[in-house]
Amino acid sequence: MLFVILPFGKKAKEFRQAKEDLENGRLEEARKKFRRLKQPQGLVDIGREYLRQNRYRRALELFEEGGNSAGMREVAEKFLEMGNYGEWERAAHRLTDPVPKETYVRVGCHFFNEGDLKSAEKAFLSAENHEWLHHLAEAYLQRNDLSNAVRLYRRLDAAADLDAVAETYLETQKLDLAEKLFTETGNDAGRQRVAEERRRRASDEP
């Protein structure tokens, strides 16, 4: 009888000690005890304290160890609010691997609306969403970031859009770039206009 009760008493004492450690901010000591006792709720409680302290990576570890997916999602959302795509993606992969494409689209839209086009692009590429990648290329154009717009249009095999960018290059006298795009899209008329502009500029030179 004594042999059965004694270990239980020791566990109860260690459990109280673990709670005291948690209450007094000795989180790693509490973690060790709760882990030995196989008390997942205790680990989750430690995760909540780390979350309150904005120590998100550590909170994520504790929520994962405690099997608390709601806490893990909360941490992932914190990374999203912070604009940290890399940490968000790592947290999302720990929740579910592979991450659903619709989740990537949601996150991409978040970064797109925040004006973080680089992070939005990473998400839309992971989602393999051509519609949003096209919107993204247009956003690059609005920022006059033609090189990134061209890079995405090439990926989307959007010849008409590449021709439109070539027209912009031609209008701004970036003839080499215009000729390169017109050649790439097979636009012989565009190449001819570039040649004519070169001849015109040569004739204007003293």
Coordinates of N, CA and C in Angstrom, one line a residue:
M1 N 0.8 -1.2 0.0 CA 0.0 0.0 0.0 C 0.9 1.2 0.0
L2 N 1.9 1.3 0.9 CA 2.8 2.4 1.0 C 3.5 2.6 -0.3
F3 N 3.9 1.5 -1.0 CA 4.7 1.6 -2.2 C 3.9 2.3 -3.3
V4 N 2.5 2.1 -3.3 CA 1.7 2.7 -4.3 C 1.4 4.2 -4.0
I5 N 1.2 4.5 -2.8 CA 0.9 5.9 -2.4 C 2.1 6.8 -2.5
L6 N 3.3 6.4 -2.2 CA 4.5 7.2 -2.1 C 4.8 7.9 -3.4
P7 N 4.9 7.2 -4.5 CA 5.2 7.9 -5.8 C 4.1 8.9 -6.1
F8 N 2.8 8.6 -5.8 CA 1.8 9.6 -6.1 C 2.0 10.9 -5.3
G9 N 2.4 10.7 -4.0 CA 2.7 11.8 -3.2 C 3.9 12.7 -3.7
K10 N 4.9 12.0 -4.2 CA 6.0 12.7 -4.8 C 5.6 13.5 -6.0
K11 N 4.7 12.9 -6.8 CA 4.3 13.6 -8.0 C 3.4 14.8 -7.7
A12 N 2.6 14.6 -6.7 CA 1.7 15.7 -6.3 C 2.6 16.9 -5.8
K13 N 3.6 16.6 -5.0 CA 4.5 17.6 -4.5 C 5.3 18.3 -5.7
E14 N 5.7 17.5 -6.6 CA 6.4 18.1 -7.8 C 5.5 19.0 -8.6
F15 N 4.2 18.5 -8.7 CA 3.2 19.3 -9.4 C 3.0 20.7 -8.8
R16 N 2.9 20.7 -7.4 CA 2.8 21.9 -6.7 C 4.0 22.8 -6.9
Q17 N 5.2 22.2 -6.9 CA 6.4 23.0 -7.2 C 6.4 23.6 -8.6
A18 N 5.9 22.8 -9.5 CA 5.9 23.2 -10.9 C 5.0 24.5 -11.0
K19 N 3.8 24.4 -10.4 CA 2.9 25.5 -10.4 C 3.5 26.8 -9.7
E20 N 4.2 26.5 -8.6 CA 4.9 27.6 -8.0 C 6.0 28.3 -8.8
D21 N 6.7 27.4 -9.5 CA 7.7 27.9 -10.5 C 7.1 28.8 -11.5
L22 N 6.0 28.3 -12.1 CA 5.3 29.1 -13.1 C 4.8 30.4 -12.6
E23 N 4.2 30.4 -11.4 CA 3.7 31.6 -10.8 C 4.8 32.6 -10.5
N24 N 6.0 32.1 -10.2 CA 7.1 33.0 -9.8 C 8.0 33.3 -11.0
G25 N 7.6 32.9 -12.2 CA 8.4 33.2 -13.4 C 9.6 32.3 -13.7
R26 N 9.7 31.2 -13.0 CA 10.8 30.3 -13.2 C 10.3 29.3 -14.3
L27 N 10.2 29.8 -15.5 CA 9.4 29.1 -16.5 C 10.1 27.8 -17.0
E28 N 11.4 27.8 -17.1 CA 12.1 26.6 -17.6 C 12.1 25.5 -16.5
E29 N 12.2 26.0 -15.3 CA 12.1 25.0 -14.2 C 10.8 24.3 -14.2
A30 N 9.7 25.2 -14.4 CA 8.4 24.6 -14.4 C 8.2 23.7 -15.6
R31 N 8.8 24.1 -16.7 CA 8.7 23.3 -18.0 C 9.3 21.9 -17.7
K32 N 10.4 21.8 -17.1 CA 11.1 20.5 -16.8 C 10.2 19.6 -15.9
K33 N 9.6 20.2 -14.9 CA 8.7 19.4 -14.0 C 7.5 19.0 -14.7
F34 N 6.8 19.9 -15.4 CA 5.6 19.5 -16.1 C 5.8 18.4 -17.2
R35 N 7.0 18.5 -17.8 CA 7.4 17.5 -18.8 C 7.6 16.2 -18.1
R36 N 8.3 16.1 -17.0 CA 8.5 14.9 -16.3 C 7.1 14.3 -15.9
L37 N 6.2 15.2 -15.5 CA 4.9 14.7 -15.0 C 3.9 14.4 -16.1
K38 N 4.4 14.7 -17.3 CA 3.5 14.5 -18.5 C 2.2 15.3 -18.3
Q39 N 2.3 16.5 -18.0 CA 1.2 17.4 -17.8 C 1.1 18.5 -19.0
P40 N 0.5 18.2 -20.1 CA 0.5 19.1 -21.2 C -0.2 20.4 -20.9
Q41 N -1.2 20.4 -20.0 CA -1.8 21.7 -19.7 C -0.8 22.7 -19.0
G42 N 0.1 22.1 -18.2 CA 1.1 22.9 -17.6 C 2.0 23.5 -18.6
L43 N 2.4 22.8 -19.6 CA 3.2 23.3 -20.7 C 2.5 24.4 -21.5
V44 N 1.2 24.2 -21.7 CA 0.4 25.2 -22.4 C 0.4 26.5 -21.6
D45 N 0.2 26.3 -20.3 CA 0.2 27.5 -19.4 C 1.5 28.3 -19.5
I46 N 2.6 27.6 -19.5 CA 3.9 28.2 -19.7 C 4.0 28.9 -21.1
G47 N 3.4 28.3 -22.1 CA 3.4 28.9 -23.4 C 2.6 30.2 -23.4
R48 N 1.5 30.2 -22.6 CA 0.7 31.5 -22.5 C 1.5 32.6 -21.8
E49 N 2.3 32.2 -20.9 CA 3.2 33.2 -20.2 C 4.2 33.8 -21.2
Y50 N 4.8 32.9 -22.0 CA 5.8 33.3 -23.0 C 5.1 34.2 -24.0
L51 N 3.9 33.9 -24.3 CA 3.1 34.7 -25.3 C 2.9 36.1 -24.7
R52 N 2.5 36.1 -23.4 CA 2.3 37.4 -22.8 C 3.6 38.3 -22.8
Q53 N 4.7 37.6 -22.7 CA 6.0 38.3 -22.7 C 6.5 38.6 -24.2
N54 N 5.7 38.3 -25.2 CA 6.0 38.5 -26.6 C 7.2 37.6 -27.0
R55 N 7.4 36.5 -26.3 CA 8.5 35.6 -26.7 C 7.8 34.5 -27.5
Y56 N 7.6 34.8 -28.8 CA 6.7 34.0 -29.6 C 7.3 32.7 -30.0
R57 N 8.6 32.7 -30.3 CA 9.2 31.4 -30.7 C 9.1 30.4 -29.5
R58 N 9.4 30.9 -28.3 CA 9.4 30.0 -27.2 C 7.9 29.6 -26.9
A59 N 7.0 30.5 -27.0 CA 5.6 30.1 -26.8 C 5.2 29.1 -27.8
L60 N 5.6 29.2 -29.1 CA 5.3 28.2 -30.1 C 5.8 26.8 -29.7
E61 N 7.0 26.7 -29.2 CA 7.5 25.5 -28.7 C 6.7 24.8 -27.6
L62 N 6.3 25.6 -26.7 CA 5.5 25.1 -25.6 C 4.1 24.7 -26.0
F63 N 3.5 25.5 -26.9 CA 2.1 25.1 -27.4 C 2.2 23.8 -28.2
E64 N 3.3 23.7 -29.0 CA 3.5 22.4 -29.8 C 3.7 21.2 -28.9
E65 N 4.5 21.4 -27.9 CA 4.8 20.3 -26.9 C 3.6 19.9 -26.1
G66 N 2.8 20.9 -25.8 CA 1.5 20.7 -25.1 C 0.4 20.3 -26.0
G67 N 0.6 20.2 -27.3 CA -0.5 19.7 -28.2 C -1.6 20.7 -28.3
N68 N -1.3 22.0 -28.2 CA -2.3 23.1 -28.3 C -2.3 23.8 -29.6
S69 N -3.0 23.3 -30.6 CA -3.0 23.9 -31.9 C -3.6 25.4 -31.9
A70 N -4.5 25.6 -31.0 CA -5.1 27.0 -31.0 C -4.0 28.0 -30.6
G71 N -3.2 27.6 -29.6 CA -2.1 28.5 -29.2 C -1.1 28.7 -30.4
M72 N -0.8 27.6 -31.1 CA 0.1 27.7 -32.2 C -0.4 28.6 -33.3
R73 N -1.7 28.5 -33.6 CA -2.3 29.4 -34.6 C -2.2 30.9 -34.1
E74 N -2.4 31.1 -32.8 CA -2.3 32.4 -32.2 C -0.9 33.0 -32.4
V75 N 0.1 32.2 -32.2 CA 1.5 32.7 -32.4 C 1.7 33.0 -33.9
A76 N 1.2 32.1 -34.8 CA 1.4 32.3 -36.2 C 0.7 33.7 -36.6
E77 N -0.4 34.0 -36.1 CA -1.1 35.2 -36.4 C -0.3 36.4 -35.8
K78 N 0.4 36.2 -34.7 CA 1.2 37.3 -34.2 C 2.4 37.6 -35.1
F79 N 3.0 36.6 -35.7 CA 4.1 36.8 -36.6 C 3.5 37.5 -37.9
L80 N 2.3 37.1 -38.3 CA 1.7 37.8 -39.4 C 1.4 39.2 -39.2
E81 N 0.9 39.6 -38.0 CA 0.7 41.0 -37.6 C 2.0 41.8 -37.6
M82 N 3.1 41.1 -37.2 CA 4.4 41.7 -37.2 C 5.0 41.9 -38.6
G83 N 4.4 41.3 -39.6 CA 5.0 41.4 -40.9 C 6.1 40.5 -41.2
N84 N 6.3 39.4 -40.3 CA 7.4 38.5 -40.5 C 6.9 37.2 -41.2
Y85 N 7.1 37.3 -42.5 CA 6.6 36.2 -43.3 C 7.3 34.9 -43.0
G86 N 8.7 34.9 -42.8 CA 9.4 33.7 -42.6 C 9.0 33.0 -41.3
E87 N 8.8 33.7 -40.2 CA 8.4 33.1 -39.0 C 7.0 32.6 -39.1
W88 N 6.1 33.4 -39.8 CA 4.8 32.9 -40.0 C 4.8 31.5 -40.7
E89 N 5.5 31.4 -41.8 CA 5.5 30.2 -42.5 C 6.1 29.0 -41.7
R90 N 7.1 29.3 -40.9 CA 7.6 28.2 -40.1 C 6.6 27.7 -39.1
A91 N 5.9 28.7 -38.5 CA 4.8 28.3 -37.6 C 3.7 27.6 -38.3
A92 N 3.4 28.0 -39.5 CA 2.3 27.4 -40.2 C 2.6 26.0 -40.6
H93 N 3.9 25.7 -40.9 CA 4.3 24.4 -41.3 C 4.3 23.4 -40.1
R94 N 4.5 24.0 -38.9 CA 4.4 23.2 -37.7 C 3.0 22.8 -37.3
L95 N 2.1 23.6 -37.8 CA 0.7 23.3 -37.6 C 0.2 22.3 -38.6
T96 N 0.5 22.5 -39.8 CA 0.1 21.6 -40.9 C 1.0 21.6 -42.0
D97 N 1.5 20.5 -42.4 CA 2.5 20.4 -43.5 C 2.0 19.4 -44.5
P98 N 1.6 19.8 -45.8 CA 1.9 21.1 -46.3 C 0.8 22.1 -45.9
V99 N 1.2 23.4 -45.9 CA 0.2 24.4 -45.6 C -0.8 24.5 -46.8
P100 N -2.1 24.6 -46.5 CA -3.1 24.7 -47.6 C -2.9 25.9 -48.5
K101 N -3.1 25.8 -49.7 CA -2.9 26.9 -50.7 C -3.8 28.1 -50.3
E102 N -5.0 27.8 -49.8 CA -5.9 28.9 -49.5 C -5.4 29.7 -48.3
T103 N -4.6 29.1 -47.5 CA -4.0 29.8 -46.3 C -2.9 30.7 -46.9
Y104 N -2.1 30.2 -47.9 CA -1.1 31.1 -48.5 C -1.8 32.3 -49.2
V105 N -2.9 32.1 -49.8 CA -3.6 33.2 -50.5 C -4.0 34.2 -49.5
R106 N -4.6 33.8 -48.4 CA -5.1 34.7 -47.3 C -3.9 35.5 -46.8
V107 N -2.8 34.9 -46.5 CA -1.6 35.6 -46.0 C -1.0 36.5 -47.1
G108 N -1.0 36.0 -48.4 CA -0.5 36.9 -49.4 C -1.4 38.1 -49.6
C109 N -2.7 38.0 -49.4 CA -3.6 39.2 -49.5 C -3.3 40.1 -48.4
H110 N -3.0 39.6 -47.2 CA -2.7 40.4 -46.0 C -1.5 41.3 -46.3
F111 N -0.4 40.7 -46.8 CA 0.8 41.4 -47.1 C 0.6 42.4 -48.3
F112 N -0.2 41.9 -49.3 CA -0.4 42.8 -50.4 C -1.1 44.1 -50.0
N113 N -2.1 43.9 -49.1 CA -2.9 45.1 -48.6 C -2.0 46.0 -47.7
E114 N -1.0 45.4 -47.1 CA -0.1 46.1 -46.3 C 1.0 46.8 -47.1
G115 N 1.1 46.5 -48.4 CA 2.1 47.1 -49.2 C 3.4 46.3 -49.2
D116 N 3.5 45.2 -48.6 CA 4.7 44.4 -48.6 C 4.6 43.4 -49.7
L117 N 5.0 43.9 -50.9 CA 4.8 43.1 -52.1 C 5.8 41.9 -52.2
K118 N 7.0 42.0 -51.6 CA 7.9 40.9 -51.6 C 7.3 39.7 -50.8
S119 N 6.8 39.9 -49.6 CA 6.2 38.9 -48.8 C 5.0 38.3 -49.5
A120 N 4.2 39.2 -50.1 CA 3.0 38.8 -50.8 C 3.4 37.8 -51.9
E121 N 4.4 38.2 -52.6 CA 4.9 37.3 -53.8 C 5.2 35.9 -53.3
K122 N 6.0 35.8 -52.2 CA 6.3 34.5 -51.6 C 5.1 33.7 -51.4
A123 N 4.1 34.3 -50.8 CA 2.9 33.6 -50.4 C 2.1 33.2 -51.7
F124 N 2.0 34.1 -52.6 CA 1.2 33.7 -53.9 C 2.0 32.7 -54.7
L125 N 3.3 32.7 -54.7 CA 4.0 31.7 -55.4 C 3.8 30.3 -54.7
S126 N 3.8 30.3 -53.4 CA 3.5 29.0 -52.7 C 2.1 28.6 -53.0
A127 N 1.2 29.5 -53.2 CA -0.2 29.1 -53.5 C -0.4 28.8 -54.9
E128 N 0.6 29.1 -55.8 CA 0.6 28.9 -57.2 C -0.7 29.6 -57.8
N129 N -0.9 30.8 -57.3 CA -2.1 31.5 -57.7 C -1.7 32.6 -58.8
H130 N -2.0 32.3 -60.0 CA -1.6 33.1 -61.1 C -2.4 34.4 -61.1
E131 N -3.6 34.4 -60.7 CA -4.4 35.6 -60.7 C -3.8 36.7 -59.8
W132 N -3.5 36.3 -58.6 CA -2.9 37.2 -57.7 C -1.5 37.6 -58.1
L133 N -0.7 36.7 -58.7 CA 0.6 37.1 -59.2 C 0.5 38.2 -60.3
H134 N -0.6 38.1 -61.0 CA -0.8 39.1 -62.1 C -1.1 40.4 -61.4
H135 N -2.0 40.4 -60.4 CA -2.3 41.6 -59.6 C -1.0 42.2 -59.1
L136 N -0.1 41.3 -58.6 CA 1.1 41.8 -58.0 C 2.0 42.4 -59.0
A137 N 2.1 41.9 -60.2 CA 2.9 42.5 -61.3 C 2.4 43.9 -61.6
E138 N 1.0 44.0 -61.6 CA 0.4 45.4 -61.9 C 0.8 46.3 -60.7
A139 N 0.9 45.8 -59.5 CA 1.2 46.7 -58.4 C 2.7 47.1 -58.5
Y140 N 3.6 46.2 -59.0 CA 4.9 46.6 -59.2 C 5.0 47.7 -60.3
L141 N 4.2 47.6 -61.3 CA 4.1 48.6 -62.4 C 3.7 50.0 -61.8
Q142 N 2.7 49.9 -60.9 CA 2.3 51.2 -60.3 C 3.4 51.9 -59.5
R143 N 4.3 51.0 -59.0 CA 5.4 51.6 -58.2 C 6.6 51.9 -59.1
N144 N 6.4 51.8 -60.4 CA 7.4 52.0 -61.4 C 8.6 51.0 -61.2
D145 N 8.3 49.9 -60.7 CA 9.3 48.8 -60.5 C 9.2 47.9 -61.7
L146 N 9.7 48.3 -62.8 CA 9.5 47.6 -64.0 C 10.2 46.2 -64.1
S147 N 11.4 46.2 -63.4 CA 12.1 44.9 -63.5 C 11.4 43.8 -62.8
N148 N 10.8 44.1 -61.6 CA 10.0 43.0 -60.9 C 8.7 42.7 -61.7
A149 N 8.1 43.7 -62.3 CA 6.9 43.4 -63.1 C 7.3 42.5 -64.3
V150 N 8.4 42.8 -64.9 CA 8.8 42.0 -66.1 C 9.1 40.5 -65.6
R151 N 9.7 40.4 -64.5 CA 10.1 39.1 -63.9 C 8.8 38.3 -63.7
L152 N 7.8 38.9 -63.2 CA 6.5 38.1 -62.9 C 5.8 37.9 -64.2
Y153 N 5.8 38.8 -65.1 CA 5.1 38.6 -66.4 C 5.8 37.5 -67.2
R154 N 7.1 37.4 -67.1 CA 7.8 36.2 -67.7 C 7.3 34.9 -67.1
R155 N 7.2 34.9 -65.8 CA 6.8 33.7 -65.1 C 5.4 33.3 -65.5
L156 N 4.6 34.3 -65.8 CA 3.2 34.0 -66.1 C 3.0 33.9 -67.6
D157 N 4.1 34.0 -68.4 CA 4.1 33.9 -69.8 C 3.1 34.9 -70.4
A158 N 3.1 36.1 -69.9 CA 2.1 37.1 -70.3 C 2.8 38.0 -71.4
A159 N 2.7 37.6 -72.6 CA 3.4 38.4 -73.7 C 2.9 39.8 -73.9
A160 N 1.5 39.9 -73.8 CA 0.9 41.2 -74.0 C 1.4 42.2 -73.0
D161 N 1.5 41.7 -71.7 CA 1.9 42.6 -70.7 C 3.4 43.0 -70.8
L162 N 4.2 42.0 -71.3 CA 5.6 42.3 -71.6 C 5.7 43.4 -72.7
D163 N 4.9 43.3 -73.7 CA 4.9 44.3 -74.7 C 4.5 45.7 -74.2
A164 N 3.6 45.7 -73.2 CA 3.2 47.0 -72.6 C 4.4 47.6 -71.9
V165 N 5.1 46.8 -71.2 CA 6.3 47.3 -70.5 C 7.4 47.7 -71.5
A166 N 7.5 47.0 -72.6 CA 8.4 47.4 -73.6 C 8.1 48.8 -74.2
E167 N 6.8 49.0 -74.3 CA 6.3 50.3 -74.8 C 6.8 51.4 -73.8
T168 N 6.7 51.1 -72.5 CA 7.1 52.1 -71.5 C 8.6 52.4 -71.6
Y169 N 9.4 51.3 -71.8 CA 10.8 51.5 -72.0 C 11.1 52.3 -73.2
L170 N 10.3 52.1 -74.3 CA 10.5 52.8 -75.5 C 10.2 54.3 -75.3
E171 N 9.1 54.6 -74.6 CA 8.7 56.0 -74.3 C 9.8 56.7 -73.4
T172 N 10.4 56.0 -72.6 CA 11.4 56.6 -71.7 C 12.8 56.5 -72.2
Q173 N 12.9 56.1 -73.5 CA 14.2 56.0 -74.2 C 15.2 55.0 -73.6
K174 N 14.6 53.9 -73.0 CA 15.5 52.8 -72.6 C 15.4 51.8 -73.7
L175 N 16.1 52.1 -74.8 CA 15.9 51.4 -76.1 C 16.4 49.9 -76.0
D176 N 17.5 49.7 -75.3 CA 18.0 48.3 -75.2 C 17.1 47.4 -74.5
L177 N 16.5 47.9 -73.4 CA 15.5 47.1 -72.7 C 14.2 46.9 -73.5
A178 N 13.8 47.9 -74.2 CA 12.6 47.8 -75.1 C 12.9 46.8 -76.2
E179 N 14.0 46.9 -76.8 CA 14.3 45.9 -77.9 C 14.4 44.5 -77.4
K180 N 15.0 44.3 -76.2 CA 15.1 43.0 -75.6 C 13.7 42.4 -75.4
L181 N 12.7 43.1 -74.9 CA 11.4 42.6 -74.6 C 10.6 42.4 -75.9
F182 N 10.7 43.3 -76.8 CA 10.1 43.1 -78.1 C 10.6 41.8 -78.8
T183 N 11.9 41.6 -78.7 CA 12.5 40.4 -79.3 C 11.9 39.2 -78.6
E184 N 11.8 39.2 -77.3 CA 11.4 38.1 -76.5 C 9.9 37.7 -76.8
T185 N 9.1 38.7 -77.1 CA 7.7 38.5 -77.4 C 7.5 38.3 -78.9
G186 N 8.5 38.4 -79.7 CA 8.3 38.2 -81.1 C 7.6 39.4 -81.8
N187 N 7.7 40.6 -81.2 CA 7.0 41.8 -81.7 C 8.0 42.5 -82.7
D188 N 7.9 42.1 -84.0 CA 8.8 42.7 -85.0 C 8.5 44.2 -85.2
A189 N 7.2 44.5 -85.1 CA 6.8 46.0 -85.3 C 7.5 46.8 -84.2
G190 N 7.5 46.3 -83.0 CA 8.1 47.0 -81.9 C 9.6 47.2 -82.1
R191 N 10.2 46.1 -82.5 CA 11.6 46.2 -82.8 C 12.0 47.2 -83.9
Q192 N 11.1 47.3 -84.9 CA 11.3 48.2 -85.9 C 11.2 49.7 -85.4
R193 N 10.3 49.9 -84.5 CA 10.1 51.2 -83.9 C 11.3 51.6 -83.1
V194 N 11.9 50.6 -82.4 CA 13.1 50.9 -81.6 C 14.2 51.3 -82.6
A195 N 14.3 50.5 -83.7 CA 15.4 50.9 -84.7 C 15.2 52.3 -85.3
E196 N 13.9 52.6 -85.5 CA 13.6 53.9 -86.1 C 14.0 55.0 -85.0
E197 N 13.8 54.8 -83.8 CA 14.1 55.7 -82.7 C 15.6 55.9 -82.6
R198 N 16.3 54.8 -82.8 CA 17.8 54.9 -82.7 C 18.3 55.7 -83.9
R199 N 17.7 55.5 -85.1 CA 18.1 56.3 -86.3 C 17.8 57.8 -86.0
R200 N 16.7 58.0 -85.5 CA 16.3 59.4 -85.2 C 17.2 60.1 -84.3
R201 N 17.6 59.4 -83.2 CA 18.5 60.0 -82.2 C 19.9 60.2 -82.9
A202 N 20.3 59.3 -83.7 CA 21.6 59.4 -84.3 C 21.6 60.6 -85.3
S203 N 20.5 60.9 -85.9 CA 20.5 62.0 -86.9 C 20.4 63.3 -86.1
D204 N 19.9 63.3 -84.9 CA 19.9 64.6 -84.1 C 21.2 64.9 -83.5
E205 N 22.1 63.9 -83.4 CA 23.4 64.2 -82.8 C 24.2 65.2 -83.7
P206 N 24.9 66.1 -83.1 CA 25.7 67.1 -83.9 C 26.9 66.4 -84.6

